PDB file of C-alpha atoms and ligand atoms in Angstrom:
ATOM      1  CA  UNK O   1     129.060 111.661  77.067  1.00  0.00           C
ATOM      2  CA  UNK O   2     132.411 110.474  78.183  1.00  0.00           C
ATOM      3  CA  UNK O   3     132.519 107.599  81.116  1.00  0.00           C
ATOM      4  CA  UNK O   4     132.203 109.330  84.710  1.00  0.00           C
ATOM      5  CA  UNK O   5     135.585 109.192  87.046  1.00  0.00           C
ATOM      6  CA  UNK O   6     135.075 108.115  90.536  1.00  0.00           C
ATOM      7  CA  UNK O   7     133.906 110.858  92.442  1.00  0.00           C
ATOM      8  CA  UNK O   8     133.133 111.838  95.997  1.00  0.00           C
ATOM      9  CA  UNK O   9     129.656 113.254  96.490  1.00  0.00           C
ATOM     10  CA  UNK O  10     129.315 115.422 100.000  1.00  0.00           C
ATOM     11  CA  UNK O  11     125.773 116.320 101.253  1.00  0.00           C
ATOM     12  CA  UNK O  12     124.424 117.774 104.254  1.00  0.00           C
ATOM     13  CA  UNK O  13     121.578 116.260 105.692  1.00  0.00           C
ATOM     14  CA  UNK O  14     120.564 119.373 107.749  1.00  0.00           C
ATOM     15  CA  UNK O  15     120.055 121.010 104.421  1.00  0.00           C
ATOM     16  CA  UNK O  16     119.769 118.441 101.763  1.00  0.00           C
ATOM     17  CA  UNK O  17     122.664 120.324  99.711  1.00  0.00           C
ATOM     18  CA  UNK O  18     124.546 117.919  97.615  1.00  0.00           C
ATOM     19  CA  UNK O  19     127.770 118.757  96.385  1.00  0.00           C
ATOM     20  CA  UNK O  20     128.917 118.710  93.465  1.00  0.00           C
ATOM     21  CA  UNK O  21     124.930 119.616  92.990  1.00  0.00           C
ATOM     22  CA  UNK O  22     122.916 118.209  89.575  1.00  0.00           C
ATOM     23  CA  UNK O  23     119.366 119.446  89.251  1.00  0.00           C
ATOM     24  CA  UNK O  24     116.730 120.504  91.710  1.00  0.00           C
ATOM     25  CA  UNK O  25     113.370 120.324  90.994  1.00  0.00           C
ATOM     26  CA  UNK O  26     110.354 121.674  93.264  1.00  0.00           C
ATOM     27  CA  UNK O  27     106.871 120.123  93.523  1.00  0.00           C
ATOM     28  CA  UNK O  28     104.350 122.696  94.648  1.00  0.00           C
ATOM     29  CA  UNK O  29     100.507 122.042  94.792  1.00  0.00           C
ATOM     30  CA  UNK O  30      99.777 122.828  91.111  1.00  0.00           C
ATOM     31  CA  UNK O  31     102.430 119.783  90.392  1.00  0.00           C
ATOM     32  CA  UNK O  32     100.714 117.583  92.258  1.00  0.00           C
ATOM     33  CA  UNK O  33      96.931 117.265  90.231  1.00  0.00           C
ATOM     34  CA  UNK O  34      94.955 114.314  90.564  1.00  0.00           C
ATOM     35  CA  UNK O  35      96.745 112.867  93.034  1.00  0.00           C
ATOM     36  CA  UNK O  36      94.803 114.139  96.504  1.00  0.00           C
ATOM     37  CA  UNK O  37      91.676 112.597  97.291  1.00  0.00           C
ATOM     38  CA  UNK O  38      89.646 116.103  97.910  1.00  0.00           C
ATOM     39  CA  UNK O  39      90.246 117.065  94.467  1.00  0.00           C
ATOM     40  CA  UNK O  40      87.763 120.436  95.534  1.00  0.00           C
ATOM     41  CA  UNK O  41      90.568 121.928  98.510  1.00  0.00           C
ATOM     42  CA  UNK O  42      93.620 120.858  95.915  1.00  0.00           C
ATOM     43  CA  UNK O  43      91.066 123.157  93.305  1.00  0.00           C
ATOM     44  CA  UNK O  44      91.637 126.202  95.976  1.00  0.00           C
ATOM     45  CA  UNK O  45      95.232 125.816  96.232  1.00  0.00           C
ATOM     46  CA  UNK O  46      96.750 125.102  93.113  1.00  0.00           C
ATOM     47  CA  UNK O  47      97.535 128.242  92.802  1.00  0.00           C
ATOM     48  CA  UNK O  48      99.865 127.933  96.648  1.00  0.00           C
ATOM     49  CA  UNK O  49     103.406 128.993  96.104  1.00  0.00           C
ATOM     50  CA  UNK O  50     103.973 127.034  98.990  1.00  0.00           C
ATOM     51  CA  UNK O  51     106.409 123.886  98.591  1.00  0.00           C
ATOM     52  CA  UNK O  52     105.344 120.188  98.439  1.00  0.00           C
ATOM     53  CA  UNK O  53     108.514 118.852  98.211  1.00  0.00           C
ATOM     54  CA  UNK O  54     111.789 118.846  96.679  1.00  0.00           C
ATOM     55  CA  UNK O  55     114.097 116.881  95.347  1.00  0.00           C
ATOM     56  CA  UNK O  56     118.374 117.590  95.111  1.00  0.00           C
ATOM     57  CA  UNK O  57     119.901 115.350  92.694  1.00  0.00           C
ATOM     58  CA  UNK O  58     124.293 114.351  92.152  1.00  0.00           C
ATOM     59  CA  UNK O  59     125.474 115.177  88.826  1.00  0.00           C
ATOM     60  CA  UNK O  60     125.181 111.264  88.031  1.00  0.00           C
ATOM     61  CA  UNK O  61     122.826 111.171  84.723  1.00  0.00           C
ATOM     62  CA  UNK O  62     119.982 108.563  84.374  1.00  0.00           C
ATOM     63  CA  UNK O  63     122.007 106.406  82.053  1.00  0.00           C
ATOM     64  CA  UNK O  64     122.044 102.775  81.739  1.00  0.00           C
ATOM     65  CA  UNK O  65     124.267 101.181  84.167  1.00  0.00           C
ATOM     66  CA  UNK O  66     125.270 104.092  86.192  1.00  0.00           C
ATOM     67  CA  UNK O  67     123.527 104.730  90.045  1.00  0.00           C
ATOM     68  CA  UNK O  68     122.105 107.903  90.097  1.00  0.00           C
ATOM     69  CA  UNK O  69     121.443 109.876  93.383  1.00  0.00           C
ATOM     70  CA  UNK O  70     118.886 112.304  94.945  1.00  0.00           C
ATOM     71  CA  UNK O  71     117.972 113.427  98.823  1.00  0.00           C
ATOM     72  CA  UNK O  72     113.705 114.530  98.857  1.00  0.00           C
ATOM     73  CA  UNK O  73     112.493 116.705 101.483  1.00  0.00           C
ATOM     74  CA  UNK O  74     108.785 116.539 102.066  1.00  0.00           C
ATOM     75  CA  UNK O  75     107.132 119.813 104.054  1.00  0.00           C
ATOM     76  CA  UNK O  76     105.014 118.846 106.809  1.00  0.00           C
ATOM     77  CA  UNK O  77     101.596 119.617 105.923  1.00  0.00           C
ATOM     78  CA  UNK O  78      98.304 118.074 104.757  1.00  0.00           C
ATOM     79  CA  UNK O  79      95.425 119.106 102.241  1.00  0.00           C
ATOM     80  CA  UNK O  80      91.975 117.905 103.912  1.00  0.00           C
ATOM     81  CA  UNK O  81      93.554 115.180 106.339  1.00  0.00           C
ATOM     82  CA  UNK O  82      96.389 113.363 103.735  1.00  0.00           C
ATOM     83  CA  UNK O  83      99.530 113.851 104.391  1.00  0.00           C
ATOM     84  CA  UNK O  84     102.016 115.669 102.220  1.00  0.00           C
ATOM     85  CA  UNK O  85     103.098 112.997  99.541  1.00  0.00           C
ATOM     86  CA  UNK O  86     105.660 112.947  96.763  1.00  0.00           C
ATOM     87  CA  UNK O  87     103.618 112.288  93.235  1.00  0.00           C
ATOM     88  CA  UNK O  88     104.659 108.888  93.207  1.00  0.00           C
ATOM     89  CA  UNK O  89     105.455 106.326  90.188  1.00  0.00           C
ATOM     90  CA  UNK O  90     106.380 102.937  88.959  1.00  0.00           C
ATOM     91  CA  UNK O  91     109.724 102.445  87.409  1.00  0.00           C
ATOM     92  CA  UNK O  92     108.938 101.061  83.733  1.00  0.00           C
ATOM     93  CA  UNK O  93     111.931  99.034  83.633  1.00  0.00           C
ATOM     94  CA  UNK O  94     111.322  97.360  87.104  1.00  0.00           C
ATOM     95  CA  UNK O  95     114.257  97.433  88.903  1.00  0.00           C
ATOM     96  CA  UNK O  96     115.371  97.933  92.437  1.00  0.00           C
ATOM     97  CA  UNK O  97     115.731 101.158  94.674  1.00  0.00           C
ATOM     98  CA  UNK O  98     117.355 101.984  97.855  1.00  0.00           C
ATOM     99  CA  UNK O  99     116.014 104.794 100.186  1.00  0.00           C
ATOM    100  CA  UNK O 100     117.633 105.793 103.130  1.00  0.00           C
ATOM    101  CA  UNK O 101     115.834 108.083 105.972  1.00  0.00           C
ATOM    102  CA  UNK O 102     118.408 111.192 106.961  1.00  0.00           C
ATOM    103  CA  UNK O 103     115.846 113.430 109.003  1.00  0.00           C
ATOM    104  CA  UNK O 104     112.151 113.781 110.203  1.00  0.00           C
ATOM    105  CA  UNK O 105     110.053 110.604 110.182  1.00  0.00           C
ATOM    106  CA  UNK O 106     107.870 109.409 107.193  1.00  0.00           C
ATOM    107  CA  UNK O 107     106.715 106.190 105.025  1.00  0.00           C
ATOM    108  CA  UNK O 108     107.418 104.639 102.165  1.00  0.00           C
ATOM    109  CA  UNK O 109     104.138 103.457 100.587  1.00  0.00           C
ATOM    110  CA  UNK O 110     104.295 100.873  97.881  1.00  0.00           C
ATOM    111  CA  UNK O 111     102.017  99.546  95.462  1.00  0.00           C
ATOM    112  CA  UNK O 112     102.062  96.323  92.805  1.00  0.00           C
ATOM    113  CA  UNK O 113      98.592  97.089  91.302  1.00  0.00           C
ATOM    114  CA  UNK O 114      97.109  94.220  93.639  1.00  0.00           C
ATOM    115  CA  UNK O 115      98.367  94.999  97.300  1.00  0.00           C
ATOM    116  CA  UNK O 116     100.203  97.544  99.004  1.00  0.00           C
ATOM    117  CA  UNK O 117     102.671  97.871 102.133  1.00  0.00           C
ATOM    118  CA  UNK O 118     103.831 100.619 104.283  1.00  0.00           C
ATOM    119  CA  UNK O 119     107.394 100.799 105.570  1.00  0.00           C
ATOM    120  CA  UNK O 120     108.055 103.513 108.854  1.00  0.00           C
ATOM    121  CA  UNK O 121     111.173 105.761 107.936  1.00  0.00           C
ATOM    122  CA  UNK O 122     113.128 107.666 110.146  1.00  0.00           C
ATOM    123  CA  UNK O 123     117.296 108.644 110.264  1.00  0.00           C
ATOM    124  CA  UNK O 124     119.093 105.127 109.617  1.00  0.00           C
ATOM    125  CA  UNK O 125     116.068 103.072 107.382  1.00  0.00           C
ATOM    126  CA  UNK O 126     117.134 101.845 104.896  1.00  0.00           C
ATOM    127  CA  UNK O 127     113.858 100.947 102.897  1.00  0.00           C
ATOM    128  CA  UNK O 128     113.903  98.293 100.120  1.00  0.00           C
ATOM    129  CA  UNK O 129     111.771  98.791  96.855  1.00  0.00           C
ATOM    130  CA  UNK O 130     112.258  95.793  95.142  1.00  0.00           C
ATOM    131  CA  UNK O 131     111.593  95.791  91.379  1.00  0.00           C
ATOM    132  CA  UNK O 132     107.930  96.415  90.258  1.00  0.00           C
ATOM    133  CA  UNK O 133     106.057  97.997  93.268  1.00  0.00           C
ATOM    134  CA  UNK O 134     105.164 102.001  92.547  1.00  0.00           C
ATOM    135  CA  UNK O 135     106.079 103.867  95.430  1.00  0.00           C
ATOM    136  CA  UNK O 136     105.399 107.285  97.064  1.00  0.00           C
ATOM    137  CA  UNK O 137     106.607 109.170 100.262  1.00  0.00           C
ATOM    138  CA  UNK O 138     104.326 110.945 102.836  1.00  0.00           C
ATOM    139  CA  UNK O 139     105.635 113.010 105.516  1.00  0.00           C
ATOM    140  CA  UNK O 140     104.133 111.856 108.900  1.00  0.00           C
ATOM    141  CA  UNK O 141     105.516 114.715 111.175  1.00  0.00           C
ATOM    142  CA  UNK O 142     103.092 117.937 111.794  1.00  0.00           C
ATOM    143  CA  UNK O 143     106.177 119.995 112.228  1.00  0.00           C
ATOM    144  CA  UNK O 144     109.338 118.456 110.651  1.00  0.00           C
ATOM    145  CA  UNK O 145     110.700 117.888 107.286  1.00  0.00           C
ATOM    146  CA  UNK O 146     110.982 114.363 106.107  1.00  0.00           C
ATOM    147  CA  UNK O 147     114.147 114.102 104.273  1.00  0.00           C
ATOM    148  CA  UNK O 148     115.557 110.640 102.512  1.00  0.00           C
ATOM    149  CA  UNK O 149     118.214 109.803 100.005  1.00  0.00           C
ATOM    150  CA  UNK O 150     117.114 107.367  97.082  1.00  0.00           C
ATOM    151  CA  UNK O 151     119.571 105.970  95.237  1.00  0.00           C
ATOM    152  CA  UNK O 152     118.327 103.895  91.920  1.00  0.00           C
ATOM    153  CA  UNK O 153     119.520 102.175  88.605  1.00  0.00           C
ATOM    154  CA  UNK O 154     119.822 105.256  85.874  1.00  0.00           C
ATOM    155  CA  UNK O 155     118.139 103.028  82.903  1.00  0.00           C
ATOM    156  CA  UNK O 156     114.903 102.532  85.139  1.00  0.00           C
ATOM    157  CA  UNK O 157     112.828 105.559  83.954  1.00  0.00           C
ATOM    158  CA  UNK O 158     110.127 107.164  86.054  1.00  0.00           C
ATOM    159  CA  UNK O 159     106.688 106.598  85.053  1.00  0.00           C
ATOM    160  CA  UNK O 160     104.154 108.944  86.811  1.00  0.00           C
ATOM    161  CA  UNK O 161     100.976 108.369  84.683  1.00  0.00           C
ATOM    162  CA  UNK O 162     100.926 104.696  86.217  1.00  0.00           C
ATOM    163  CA  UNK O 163     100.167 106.094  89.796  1.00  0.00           C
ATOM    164  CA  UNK O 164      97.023 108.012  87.955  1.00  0.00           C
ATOM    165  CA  UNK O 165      95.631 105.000  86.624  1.00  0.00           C
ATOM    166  CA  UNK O 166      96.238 102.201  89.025  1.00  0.00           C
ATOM    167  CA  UNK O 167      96.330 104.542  92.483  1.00  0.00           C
ATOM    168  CA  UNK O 168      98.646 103.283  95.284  1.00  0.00           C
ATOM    169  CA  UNK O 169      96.429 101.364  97.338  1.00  0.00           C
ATOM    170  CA  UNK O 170      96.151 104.001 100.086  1.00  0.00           C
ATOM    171  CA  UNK O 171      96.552 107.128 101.192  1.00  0.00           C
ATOM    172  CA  UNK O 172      98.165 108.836 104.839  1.00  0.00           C
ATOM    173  CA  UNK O 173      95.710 110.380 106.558  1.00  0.00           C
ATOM    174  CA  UNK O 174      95.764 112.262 109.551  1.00  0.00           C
ATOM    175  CA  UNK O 175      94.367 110.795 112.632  1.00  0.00           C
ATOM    176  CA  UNK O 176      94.841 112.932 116.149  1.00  0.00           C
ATOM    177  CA  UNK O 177      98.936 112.833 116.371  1.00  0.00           C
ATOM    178  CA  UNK O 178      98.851 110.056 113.760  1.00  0.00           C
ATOM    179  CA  UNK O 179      97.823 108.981 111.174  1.00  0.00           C
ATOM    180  CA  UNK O 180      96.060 105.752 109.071  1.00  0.00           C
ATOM    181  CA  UNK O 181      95.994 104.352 106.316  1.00  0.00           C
ATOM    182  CA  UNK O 182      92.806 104.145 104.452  1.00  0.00           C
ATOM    183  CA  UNK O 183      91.628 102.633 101.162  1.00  0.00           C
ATOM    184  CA  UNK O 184      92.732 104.741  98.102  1.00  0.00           C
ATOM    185  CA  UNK O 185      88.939 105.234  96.614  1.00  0.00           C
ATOM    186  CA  UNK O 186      87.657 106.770 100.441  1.00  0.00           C
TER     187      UNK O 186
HETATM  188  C1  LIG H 201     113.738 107.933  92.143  1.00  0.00           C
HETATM  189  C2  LIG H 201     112.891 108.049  93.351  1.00  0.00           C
HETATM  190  C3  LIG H 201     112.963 109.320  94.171  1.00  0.00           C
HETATM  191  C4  LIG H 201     111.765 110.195  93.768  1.00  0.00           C
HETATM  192  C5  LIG H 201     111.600 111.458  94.607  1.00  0.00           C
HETATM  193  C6  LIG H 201     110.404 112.309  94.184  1.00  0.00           C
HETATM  194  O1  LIG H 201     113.449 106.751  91.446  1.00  0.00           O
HETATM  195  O2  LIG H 201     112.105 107.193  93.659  1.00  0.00           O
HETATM  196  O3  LIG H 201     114.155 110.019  94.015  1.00  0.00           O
HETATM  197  O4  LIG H 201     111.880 110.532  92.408  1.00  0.00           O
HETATM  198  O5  LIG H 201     111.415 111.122  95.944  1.00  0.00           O
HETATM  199  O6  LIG H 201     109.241 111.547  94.056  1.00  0.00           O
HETATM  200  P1  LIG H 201     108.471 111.488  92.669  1.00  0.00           P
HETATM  201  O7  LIG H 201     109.494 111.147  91.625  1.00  0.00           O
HETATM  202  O8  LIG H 201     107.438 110.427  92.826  1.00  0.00           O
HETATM  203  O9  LIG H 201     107.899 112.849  92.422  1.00  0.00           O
HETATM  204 ZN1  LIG H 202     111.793 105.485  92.206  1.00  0.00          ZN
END
């Protein structure tokens, strides 16, 4: 593939449309398996056309050296008390990532096998994921999207099975009109 030319990317945070647009992909309940912690209720609703999350990405490949793009939108919504999550994953060449919040309020959750941290998100954070920590996004609003862009090194790779093995520490749980965090196994 021939070098990229500088190029203006436009998006619209109302609507998460990037343009020029690169792929979408959408993460409904049956992408999301053995991630939940009441493995029975994601069972009943695997089958839920309804949306998880998705995820616009800029034309910008994952290619060494280049900075790809992508803006997430996490529904609000919860499957027996956790909060709707992205999968999660660690990047197997550990290198840095930027997200910045654009609408809705959420976390950033991150994990380096031993401990784990929780950033707040909402329009303006920026939040750092320095190189080696897993991380995963929850939506914290009962009625609002939570919408970020990430941007991140194109030669890091995503690596989802890690997140199945090693967990993330914690999960988002519902708690009144919040929410805690509580250990990963409970
Ligand atoms: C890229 C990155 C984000 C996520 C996106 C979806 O390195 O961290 O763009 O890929 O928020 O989450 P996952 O990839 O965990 O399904
Ligand atoms: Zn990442």
């Amino acid at each position: 593939t021939p070098p990229l030319r500088p190029f203006q990317i436009t998006f619209d945070a109302a609507t998460a449309v990037v343009d020029p647009a690169g792929p979408v992909l959408t993460r409904r309940m049956a992408d999301l398996e053995g991630l939940f912690r009441d493995q029975r209720a994601w069972q009943e609703l695997r089958g839920s056309e309804k949306v998880v999350y998705s995820v616009h990405s800029s034309p910008v490949p994952e290619t060494p050296r280049e900075l790809p793009q992508s803006i997430t939108t996490i529904s609000p919504g919860e499957l027996s008390g956790e909060l709707f999550m992205t999968k999660g994953h660690q990047h197997p060449d550990p290198q840095g990532e930027i997200y910045l919040g654009l609408t809705g309020t959420g976390g950033l959750l991150l994990f380096d096998g031993a401990e784990h941290a929780w950033l707040d998100m909402s329009p303006g954070t920026i939040g750092y994921i320095p190189p080696g920590w897993a991380h995963r996004s929850v939506n914290v609003s009962a009625d609002e999207p939570y919408r970020f862009l990430a941007v991140y090194p194109g030669s890091a790779g995503h690596d989802y099975q890690w997140v199945l093995d090693h967990g993330m520490g914690a999960r988002a749980v519902r708690l009144g009109d919040a929410f805690e965090l509580v250990p990963y196994g409970g």
